[in-house]
XYZ file of C-alpha atoms in Angstrom:
357
model
C -18.321 14.289 -9.651
C -15.901 15.073 -7.221
C -13.076 17.197 -9.007
C -9.944 15.385 -8.973
C -7.072 16.454 -6.500
C -3.895 16.656 -8.728
C -1.394 15.989 -5.877
C -3.382 13.155 -4.645
C -3.065 11.565 -8.183
C 0.518 12.084 -8.156
C 0.885 10.262 -4.919
C -1.213 7.225 -6.023
C 0.856 7.073 -9.234
C 4.292 7.133 -7.244
C 2.618 4.498 -4.623
C 1.546 1.930 -7.697
C 4.696 2.481 -9.161
C 6.459 1.369 -6.020
C 4.309 -1.571 -5.275
C 4.737 -3.372 -8.919
C 8.349 -2.254 -8.375
C 8.948 -4.540 -5.536
C 6.830 -7.510 -6.836
C 8.463 -10.226 -8.929
C 11.826 -8.635 -8.291
C 14.596 -8.690 -11.046
C 17.468 -7.052 -9.375
C 21.116 -7.483 -8.712
C 22.719 -7.884 -5.343
C 23.835 -3.814 -4.695
C 23.208 -1.134 -2.263
C 21.287 1.080 -4.371
C 19.050 -1.932 -5.162
C 18.480 -2.611 -1.676
C 17.548 1.327 -1.206
C 15.017 1.115 -3.952
C 13.399 -1.954 -2.131
C 12.974 -0.159 1.079
C 11.468 3.046 -0.478
C 8.819 0.585 -1.894
C 7.537 0.207 1.476
C 5.862 3.593 1.342
C 3.712 2.691 -1.240
C 0.763 1.202 0.253
C 0.929 3.689 3.350
C 0.674 6.467 1.036
C -2.416 4.465 -0.660
C -4.069 4.604 2.848
C -3.149 8.207 3.510
C -4.583 9.307 -0.211
C -8.055 7.390 0.743
C -8.120 8.871 4.074
C -7.509 12.255 2.427
C -10.365 11.714 -0.032
C -12.686 10.056 2.261
C -12.670 12.593 5.325
C -13.318 15.508 2.803
C -16.640 14.062 1.774
C -20.100 14.091 3.371
C -20.732 10.852 5.302
C -23.086 8.458 3.306
C -23.583 5.585 5.558
C -25.725 3.375 3.323
C -23.653 3.984 0.269
C -20.370 3.535 2.099
C -21.657 0.149 3.598
C -22.509 -0.942 -0.362
C -18.958 0.356 -1.377
C -17.442 -1.915 1.640
C -19.420 -4.907 0.484
C -18.683 -4.469 -3.185
C -14.997 -4.530 -2.199
C -15.649 -7.611 -0.712
C -17.267 -9.221 -3.145
C -14.736 -8.079 -5.837
C -12.096 -9.485 -3.692
C -13.563 -12.858 -3.673
C -14.142 -12.602 -7.630
C -10.422 -12.038 -8.060
C -9.375 -14.763 -5.767
C -11.455 -17.144 -7.959
C -9.483 -15.811 -11.014
C -6.255 -16.201 -9.334
C -7.380 -19.744 -8.268
C -7.336 -20.801 -12.035
C -5.246 -18.192 -13.745
C -1.985 -18.777 -11.599
C -3.082 -22.259 -10.576
C -2.680 -23.168 -14.669
C 0.668 -20.807 -14.795
C 2.190 -22.375 -11.799
C 0.644 -26.077 -12.612
C -1.101 -26.394 -9.618
C -4.447 -28.464 -9.937
C -6.983 -26.795 -8.601
C -8.940 -30.777 -7.957
C -6.152 -31.017 -5.269
C -7.765 -28.826 -2.877
C -10.798 -29.618 -1.033
C -14.269 -27.985 -1.083
C -13.676 -26.546 2.829
C -10.190 -25.165 1.748
C -11.342 -23.492 -1.458
C -14.504 -22.080 0.473
C -12.148 -20.679 3.111
C -9.706 -18.982 0.524
C -12.323 -17.497 -1.368
C -14.287 -16.023 1.566
C -12.565 -16.043 4.851
C -9.159 -14.656 3.734
C -7.620 -17.958 3.586
C -4.558 -19.153 1.692
C -3.626 -22.025 -0.569
C -0.571 -23.697 -1.271
C 0.973 -22.653 -4.422
C -1.672 -19.924 -5.236
C 0.329 -16.603 -4.589
C -2.171 -14.323 -3.387
C -0.074 -12.479 -0.679
C -0.665 -8.813 -2.202
C -4.324 -9.242 -1.533
C -3.512 -8.498 2.361
C -4.102 -4.802 1.313
C -7.639 -5.077 0.471
C -8.188 -7.127 3.704
C -6.517 -4.121 5.450
C -8.713 -1.870 3.517
C -12.300 -3.376 4.415
C -10.964 -3.183 8.231
C -10.371 0.544 7.652
C -13.413 0.773 6.020
C -15.530 -0.948 8.669
C -14.229 1.550 11.113
C -14.361 4.831 8.891
C -17.874 5.847 9.576
C -17.047 6.070 13.551
C -13.960 8.409 12.804
C -15.604 10.443 9.872
C -18.463 11.195 12.516
C -15.667 12.441 15.030
C -14.235 14.218 12.616
C -17.371 16.678 12.644
C -16.577 17.310 16.557
C -15.098 20.420 17.392
C -11.881 18.604 18.049
C -12.160 16.688 15.275
C -8.482 16.876 13.458
C -6.893 16.455 17.011
C -9.219 13.442 17.774
C -8.023 11.646 14.291
C -4.691 12.684 14.775
C -4.448 11.144 18.363
C -6.014 7.656 16.770
C -3.670 8.071 13.760
C -0.707 8.440 16.115
C -1.796 5.494 18.582
C -2.373 3.015 15.922
C 1.156 3.846 14.382
C 2.287 3.482 17.717
C 0.947 0.285 18.845
C 2.503 -1.512 15.597
C 5.359 0.822 14.172
C 6.433 2.151 17.735
C 6.380 -1.366 19.308
C 8.227 -3.278 16.455
C 11.021 -0.432 16.789
C 10.826 -0.550 20.355
C 11.121 -4.765 20.204
C 14.171 -4.390 18.021
C 16.005 -2.061 20.503
C 15.285 -4.261 23.425
C 16.738 -7.169 21.227
C 19.622 -5.382 20.261
C 20.576 -4.307 23.874
C 19.739 -8.298 24.811
C 22.124 -9.888 22.029
C 24.791 -7.326 23.203
C 24.315 -8.522 26.885
C 23.074 -4.983 28.198
C 19.697 -6.114 29.028
C 17.654 -9.638 29.847
C 14.898 -11.209 27.377
C 11.926 -8.666 27.148
C 8.759 -9.296 25.122
C 6.475 -6.481 24.451
C 3.534 -8.967 23.005
C 1.503 -8.382 26.309
C 1.040 -4.718 25.231
C -0.707 -5.713 22.294
C -3.789 -6.122 24.191
C -3.884 -2.339 24.275
C -4.432 -2.410 20.577
C -7.936 -2.474 19.720
C -7.689 -1.960 15.917
C -6.155 -5.353 15.354
C -3.720 -6.436 12.800
C -4.226 -3.424 10.527
C -3.844 -0.487 13.056
C -0.730 0.937 11.508
C -2.729 1.312 8.049
C -5.705 2.758 10.099
C -3.248 5.423 11.495
C -1.895 5.967 8.190
C -5.266 6.463 6.761
C -6.276 8.924 9.433
C -2.716 10.564 9.105
C -3.694 11.431 5.644
C -6.765 13.022 6.464
C -5.086 15.175 8.714
C -1.927 16.309 6.795
C -4.562 16.941 3.630
C -6.538 19.307 5.874
C -3.966 20.737 7.444
C -2.717 24.095 6.269
C 0.390 24.927 4.515
C 3.588 24.363 6.754
C 4.499 27.713 8.220
C 2.416 29.234 5.226
C 5.556 28.371 2.551
C 5.431 25.554 0.051
C 8.729 25.711 -0.101
C 9.137 25.234 3.652
C 6.659 22.260 3.754
C 8.525 20.744 0.721
C 11.980 21.074 2.649
C 10.211 19.490 5.482
C 8.984 16.466 3.509
C 12.354 16.178 2.122
C 14.205 15.923 5.301
C 11.377 13.357 6.735
C 11.785 11.410 3.453
C 15.764 11.149 3.681
C 15.281 10.462 7.836
C 13.032 7.709 6.747
C 14.627 6.167 3.712
C 18.072 6.064 5.508
C 16.038 4.977 8.544
C 14.747 1.789 6.512
C 17.643 1.011 4.811
C 19.667 0.986 8.210
C 16.818 -1.268 9.816
C 17.046 -3.537 6.434
C 20.883 -3.527 6.898
C 20.723 -4.488 10.578
C 17.973 -7.503 10.219
C 20.020 -9.010 7.109
C 23.669 -8.117 7.950
C 23.964 -6.939 4.647
C 23.640 -3.387 3.144
C 23.107 -4.357 0.034
C 19.708 -6.470 -1.657
C 20.127 -10.026 -0.699
C 16.896 -11.153 -2.551
C 15.024 -10.913 0.654
C 12.117 -8.678 1.748
C 12.433 -6.827 4.687
C 10.206 -8.725 7.606
C 7.271 -6.692 8.918
C 8.484 -3.673 6.353
C 5.159 -1.914 7.183
C 5.241 -2.018 10.949
C 8.798 -0.463 11.070
C 8.971 3.435 12.381
C 11.065 4.949 9.586
C 8.600 4.198 7.127
C 6.243 6.783 8.665
C 8.587 9.484 8.216
C 9.124 8.213 4.642
C 5.472 7.961 3.406
C 4.721 11.504 5.323
C 7.616 13.206 3.502
C 6.560 11.940 0.204
C 3.180 13.297 1.104
C 4.353 16.522 2.120
C 6.444 17.183 -0.842
C 3.519 16.313 -3.160
C 1.050 18.469 -1.192
C -0.670 21.096 -3.434
C 1.573 20.182 -6.377
C -0.086 20.637 -9.844
C 0.467 19.792 -13.215
C 0.555 22.588 -15.590
C 0.664 20.544 -18.674
C -2.391 19.038 -20.245
C -0.629 15.761 -21.574
C 0.982 15.006 -18.423
C -1.773 15.988 -16.620
C -3.880 13.616 -18.509
C -1.565 10.564 -18.168
C -1.233 10.830 -14.459
C -5.066 10.832 -14.188
C -5.428 8.060 -16.077
C -3.214 5.904 -14.186
C -4.470 7.381 -10.803
C -7.920 6.691 -11.783
C -7.114 2.896 -12.331
C -4.433 1.984 -9.542
C -7.109 -0.730 -8.341
C -7.551 -2.381 -11.631
C -3.416 -2.232 -12.207
C -2.884 -3.737 -8.643
C -5.486 -6.860 -9.271
C -4.162 -7.462 -13.039
C -0.346 -6.744 -12.516
C -0.225 -9.923 -10.485
C -1.471 -11.974 -13.249
C 0.828 -10.464 -15.973
C 3.796 -10.816 -13.213
C 3.189 -14.528 -12.924
C 2.887 -14.930 -17.144
C 5.671 -12.685 -17.951
C 8.491 -12.216 -15.530
C 9.607 -15.683 -15.393
C 10.310 -15.541 -19.384
C 11.435 -12.087 -19.106
C 14.003 -12.929 -16.663
C 15.662 -15.161 -18.971
C 16.136 -12.402 -21.622
C 18.890 -10.574 -19.273
C 22.291 -11.990 -18.451
C 22.461 -10.237 -15.511
C 19.706 -7.948 -13.271
C 19.933 -4.446 -12.057
C 17.769 -1.419 -11.389
C 17.142 -1.086 -15.140
C 15.681 -4.258 -15.494
C 13.378 -4.030 -12.665
C 12.331 -0.801 -13.824
C 11.422 -2.281 -17.361
C 9.894 -5.077 -15.749
C 7.718 -2.586 -13.938
C 6.525 -0.521 -16.773
C 5.790 -3.924 -18.881
C 3.571 -5.294 -15.699
C 1.707 -1.557 -15.374
C 1.273 -0.683 -19.301
C -0.794 -3.763 -20.093
C -2.738 -3.696 -16.827
C -3.447 -0.111 -17.494
C -4.665 -0.966 -20.858
C -6.730 -3.856 -19.893
C -8.328 -2.101 -16.886
C -9.191 0.607 -19.715
C -10.928 -2.105 -21.773
C -12.785 -3.642 -18.687
C -14.096 -0.740 -17.159
C -16.108 -0.158 -20.631
C -17.740 -3.435 -19.938
C -20.679 -2.880 -17.785
C -20.687 -6.344 -16.211
C -17.255 -6.194 -15.266
C -16.612 -2.297 -14.673
C -16.536 -2.934 -11.068
C -14.014 -5.596 -11.140
C -11.339 -2.986 -11.770
C -13.103 0.129 -10.113
C -14.202 -1.281 -6.978
């Protein structure tokens, strides 16, 4: 078994916390709440960065990788089946109202069903898309210029998604002020061979590049200072984008459209990664706690969704007003039972892969 890398575990724990924090939101309409919410857009990119960091430092075993990818797809189908009946029951959506073709497309072809909320599963779909391409990049990585190759494609994938989104926003803003005519960059998407999730492939490759890079200027202090500057730039940039698009600096109950495709999120995710890089946990109890959560983020990801539908509507009735504290409490109340149930399920051989992948 490969030895765990503590700083990657820390990033995974931060990531799952941010992901759960922005689901089933119980927040007041304040500026701090908005800043917390835009910070959450770094969660999934950091998951991909950690995944890339881990996979690129292991030898490629193609048959094993293919089996792993197929298993991820099979587990996704099974969880969609679980959601169909569990969320359907919780939301009082009769399964019998759906046709056979609708259900088959929902289960096997990444479809959706009205009233069955499974929007969070786009992450698994993106992971599958990235895993299909991974062997090509892993072989390229062993080339003499392997790190340069993956950095090029990381930058290209992010440029063709996050970069174009930023440029389109700038052009639209100039048009709105009468400084330019209407310009659409949709035609440039033909140059993106990696499809919808090119930015997630970019984060995946970028994580591998950062993980294998030497310490910045030979100093952890300088590396973490660079990470702090990048994080602050990314966080303020994401808040600025959200403020501009909603015309409101405070949280307004509406998620930023295409949040993962904005350029500042790259600086935010990379900054947190650099701050955490090479961190170690000297005390055994915090180390075991972080490892316990980090090993089970997939199970928490799948299970927190059901607990969210079960608990949050009732939890919301307990508070006269919402705040960051209520949302923090909600986050813990979803993560803890999901973690405990994951611990139980992974001990049952027939169900282990449902929470471990």
